[in-house]
Tab-separated table of C-alpha atoms in Angstrom:
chain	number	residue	atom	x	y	z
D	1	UNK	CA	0.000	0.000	0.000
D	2	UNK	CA	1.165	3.310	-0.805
D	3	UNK	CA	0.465	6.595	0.880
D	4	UNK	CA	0.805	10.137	-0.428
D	5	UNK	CA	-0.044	13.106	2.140
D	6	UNK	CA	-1.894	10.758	4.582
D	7	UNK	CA	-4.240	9.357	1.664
D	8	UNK	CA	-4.285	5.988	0.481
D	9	UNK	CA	-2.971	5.292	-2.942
D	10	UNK	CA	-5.038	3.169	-4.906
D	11	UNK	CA	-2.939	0.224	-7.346
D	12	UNK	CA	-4.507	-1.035	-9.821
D	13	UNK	CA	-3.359	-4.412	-11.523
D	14	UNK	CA	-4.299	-4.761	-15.298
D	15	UNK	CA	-7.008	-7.981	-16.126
D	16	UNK	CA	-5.430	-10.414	-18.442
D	17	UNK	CA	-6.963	-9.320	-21.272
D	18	UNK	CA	-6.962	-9.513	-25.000
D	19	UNK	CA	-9.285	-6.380	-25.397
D	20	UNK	CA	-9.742	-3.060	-24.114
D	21	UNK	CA	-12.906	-1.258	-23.396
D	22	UNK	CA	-13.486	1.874	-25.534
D	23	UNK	CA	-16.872	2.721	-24.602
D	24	UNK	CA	-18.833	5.848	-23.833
D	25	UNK	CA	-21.169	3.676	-22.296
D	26	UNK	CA	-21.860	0.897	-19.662
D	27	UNK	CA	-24.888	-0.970	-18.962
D	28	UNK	CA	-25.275	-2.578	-15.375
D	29	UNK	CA	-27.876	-5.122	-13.969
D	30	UNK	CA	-27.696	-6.397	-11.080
D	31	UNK	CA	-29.745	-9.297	-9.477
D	32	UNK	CA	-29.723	-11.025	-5.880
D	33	UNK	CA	-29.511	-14.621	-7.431
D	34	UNK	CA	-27.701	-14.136	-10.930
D	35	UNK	CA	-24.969	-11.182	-9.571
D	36	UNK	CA	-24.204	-8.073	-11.995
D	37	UNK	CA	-24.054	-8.307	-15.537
D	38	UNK	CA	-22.063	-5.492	-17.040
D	39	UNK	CA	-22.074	-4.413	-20.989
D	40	UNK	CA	-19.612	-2.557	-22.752
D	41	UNK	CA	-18.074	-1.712	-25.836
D	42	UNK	CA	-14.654	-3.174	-26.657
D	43	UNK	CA	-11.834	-3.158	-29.195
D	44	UNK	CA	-9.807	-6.622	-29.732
D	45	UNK	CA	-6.396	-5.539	-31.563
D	46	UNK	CA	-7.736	-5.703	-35.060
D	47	UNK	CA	-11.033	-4.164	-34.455
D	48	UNK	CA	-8.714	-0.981	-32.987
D	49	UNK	CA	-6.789	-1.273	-36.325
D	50	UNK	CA	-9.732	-1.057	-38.216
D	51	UNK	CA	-11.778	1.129	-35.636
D	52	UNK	CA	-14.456	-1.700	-35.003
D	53	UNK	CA	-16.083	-2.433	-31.752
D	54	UNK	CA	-17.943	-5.355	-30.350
D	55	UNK	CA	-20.464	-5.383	-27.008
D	56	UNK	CA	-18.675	-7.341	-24.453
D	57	UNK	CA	-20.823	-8.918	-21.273
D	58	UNK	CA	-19.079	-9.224	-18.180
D	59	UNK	CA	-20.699	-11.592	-15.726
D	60	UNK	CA	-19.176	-11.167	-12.011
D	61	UNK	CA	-20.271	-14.144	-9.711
D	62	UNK	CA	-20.917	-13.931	-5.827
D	63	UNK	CA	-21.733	-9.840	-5.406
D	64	UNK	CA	-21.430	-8.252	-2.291
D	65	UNK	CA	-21.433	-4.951	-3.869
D	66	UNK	CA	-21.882	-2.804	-7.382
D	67	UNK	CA	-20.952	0.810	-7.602
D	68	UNK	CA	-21.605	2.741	-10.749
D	69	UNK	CA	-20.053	6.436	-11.219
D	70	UNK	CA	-20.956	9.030	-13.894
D	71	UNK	CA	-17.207	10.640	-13.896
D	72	UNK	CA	-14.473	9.862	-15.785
D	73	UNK	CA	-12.332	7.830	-13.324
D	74	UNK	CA	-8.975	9.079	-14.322
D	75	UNK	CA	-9.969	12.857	-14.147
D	76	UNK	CA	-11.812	12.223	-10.525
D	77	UNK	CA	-9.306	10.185	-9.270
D	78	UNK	CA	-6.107	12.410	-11.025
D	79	UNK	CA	-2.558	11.847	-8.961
D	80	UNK	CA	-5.100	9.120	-6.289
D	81	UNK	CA	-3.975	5.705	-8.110
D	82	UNK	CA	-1.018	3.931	-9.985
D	83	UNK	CA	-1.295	1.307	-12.492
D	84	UNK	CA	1.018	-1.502	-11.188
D	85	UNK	CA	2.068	-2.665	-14.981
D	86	UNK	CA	4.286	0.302	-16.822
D	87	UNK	CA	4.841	-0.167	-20.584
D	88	UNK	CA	6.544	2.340	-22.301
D	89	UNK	CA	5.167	1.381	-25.614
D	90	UNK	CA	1.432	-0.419	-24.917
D	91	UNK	CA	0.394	-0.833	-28.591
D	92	UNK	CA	3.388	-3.123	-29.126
D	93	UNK	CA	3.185	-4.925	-26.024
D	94	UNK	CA	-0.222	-5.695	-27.162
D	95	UNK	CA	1.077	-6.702	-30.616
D	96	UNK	CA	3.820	-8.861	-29.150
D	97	UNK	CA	1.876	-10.793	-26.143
D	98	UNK	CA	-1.907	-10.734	-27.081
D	99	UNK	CA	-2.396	-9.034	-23.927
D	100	UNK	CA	-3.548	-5.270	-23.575
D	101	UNK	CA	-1.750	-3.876	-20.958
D	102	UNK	CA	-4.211	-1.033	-20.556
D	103	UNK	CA	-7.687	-2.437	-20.870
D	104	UNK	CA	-9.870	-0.490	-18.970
D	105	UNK	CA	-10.653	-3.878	-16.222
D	106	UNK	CA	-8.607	-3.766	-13.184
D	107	UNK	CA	-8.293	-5.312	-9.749
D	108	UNK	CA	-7.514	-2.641	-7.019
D	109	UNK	CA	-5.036	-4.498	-5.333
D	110	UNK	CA	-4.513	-2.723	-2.512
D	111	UNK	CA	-8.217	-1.548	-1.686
D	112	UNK	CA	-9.294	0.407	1.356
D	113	UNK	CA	-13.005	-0.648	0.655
D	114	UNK	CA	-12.545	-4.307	0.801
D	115	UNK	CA	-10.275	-3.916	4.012
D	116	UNK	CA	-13.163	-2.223	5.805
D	117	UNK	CA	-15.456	-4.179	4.402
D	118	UNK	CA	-14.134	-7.564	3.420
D	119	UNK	CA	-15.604	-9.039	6.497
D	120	UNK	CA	-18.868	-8.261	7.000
D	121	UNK	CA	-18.997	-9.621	3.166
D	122	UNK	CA	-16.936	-12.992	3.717
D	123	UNK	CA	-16.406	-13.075	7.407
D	124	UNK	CA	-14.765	-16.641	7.085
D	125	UNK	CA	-13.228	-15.990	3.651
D	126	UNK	CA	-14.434	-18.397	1.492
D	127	UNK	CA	-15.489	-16.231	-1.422
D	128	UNK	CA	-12.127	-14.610	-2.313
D	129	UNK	CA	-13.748	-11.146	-2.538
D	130	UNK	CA	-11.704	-8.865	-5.211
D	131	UNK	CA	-12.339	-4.920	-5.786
D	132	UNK	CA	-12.728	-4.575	-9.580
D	133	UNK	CA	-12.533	-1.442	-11.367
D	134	UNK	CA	-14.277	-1.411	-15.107
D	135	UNK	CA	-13.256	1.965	-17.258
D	136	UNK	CA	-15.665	3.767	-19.303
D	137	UNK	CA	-15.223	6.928	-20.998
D	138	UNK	CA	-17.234	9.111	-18.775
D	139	UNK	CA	-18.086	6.853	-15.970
D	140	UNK	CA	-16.919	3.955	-14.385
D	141	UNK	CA	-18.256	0.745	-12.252
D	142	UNK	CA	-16.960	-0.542	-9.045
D	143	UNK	CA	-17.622	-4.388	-8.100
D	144	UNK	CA	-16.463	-6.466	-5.089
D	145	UNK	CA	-16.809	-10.087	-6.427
D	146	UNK	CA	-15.718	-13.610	-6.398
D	147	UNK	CA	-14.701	-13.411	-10.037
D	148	UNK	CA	-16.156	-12.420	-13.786
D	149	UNK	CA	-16.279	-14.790	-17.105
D	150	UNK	CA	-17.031	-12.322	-19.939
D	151	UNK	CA	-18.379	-12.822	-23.837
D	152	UNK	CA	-18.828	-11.201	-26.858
D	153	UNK	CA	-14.954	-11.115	-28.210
């Protein structure tokens, strides 16, 4: 964890992902029994080469809590987080791996909100609660969850 001026500074670690979300966009449902299904627009790397987009459907398992935010996270969060992977040149590193090193899905490694409340959530631990971050262009979604699967690309 990493502090600046008595605040805590927020890492967040890059999904391994093929895509990136490039969306203006996000559509959120959330249900008790079937968790939070989240749409977006994405870009795989030839749809970005060829400015295409497909609707992607992330569906996050075992919910203890969505948060949706109609600001664009890196402007309301300027100089408050860090993402943990640094790549000089992400368009080849993309190219060369498969994997988009900036795709707009990240775990918040180090998060204050599942420290306070991680256990009233999982008090015994058995879900394996993660604080996931999902990037839109002018908002953003928030999501402690057991994990995602996600279709469309």
């Amino acid at each position: 964890m990493y502090l600046i001026l008595g605040e805590i500074f927020m890492i967040l670690a890059p999904e391994q992902l093929n895509f990136r979300i490039s969306s203006t966009d996000l559509e959120v449902i959330y249900t008790e029994s079937n968790g939070v299904k989240l749409t977006v627009e994405a870009q795989s790397l030839d749809d970005f080469r060829h400015d295409k987009y497909h609707e992607v459907t992330f569906n996050f398992s075992n919910v203890a809590e969505v948060k949706c935010i109609s600001l664009n996270f890196s402007e309301f969060n300027c100089d408050e987080y860090e993402i943990s992977l640094k790549i000089d040149d992400p368009l080849t590193y993309w190219e060369q791996t498969g994997i988009n090193p900036e795709p707009g899905v990240y775990c918040i490694t180090n998060s204050e909100l599942l420290r306070n409340k991680g256990l009233v959530y999982d008090p015994n631990n058995r879900l394996n609660l993660k604080h996931y971050l999902i990037m839109g262009y002018d908002s953003y979604a928030e999501i402690i969850a057991s994990k995602y699967e996600f279709s469309g690309i």
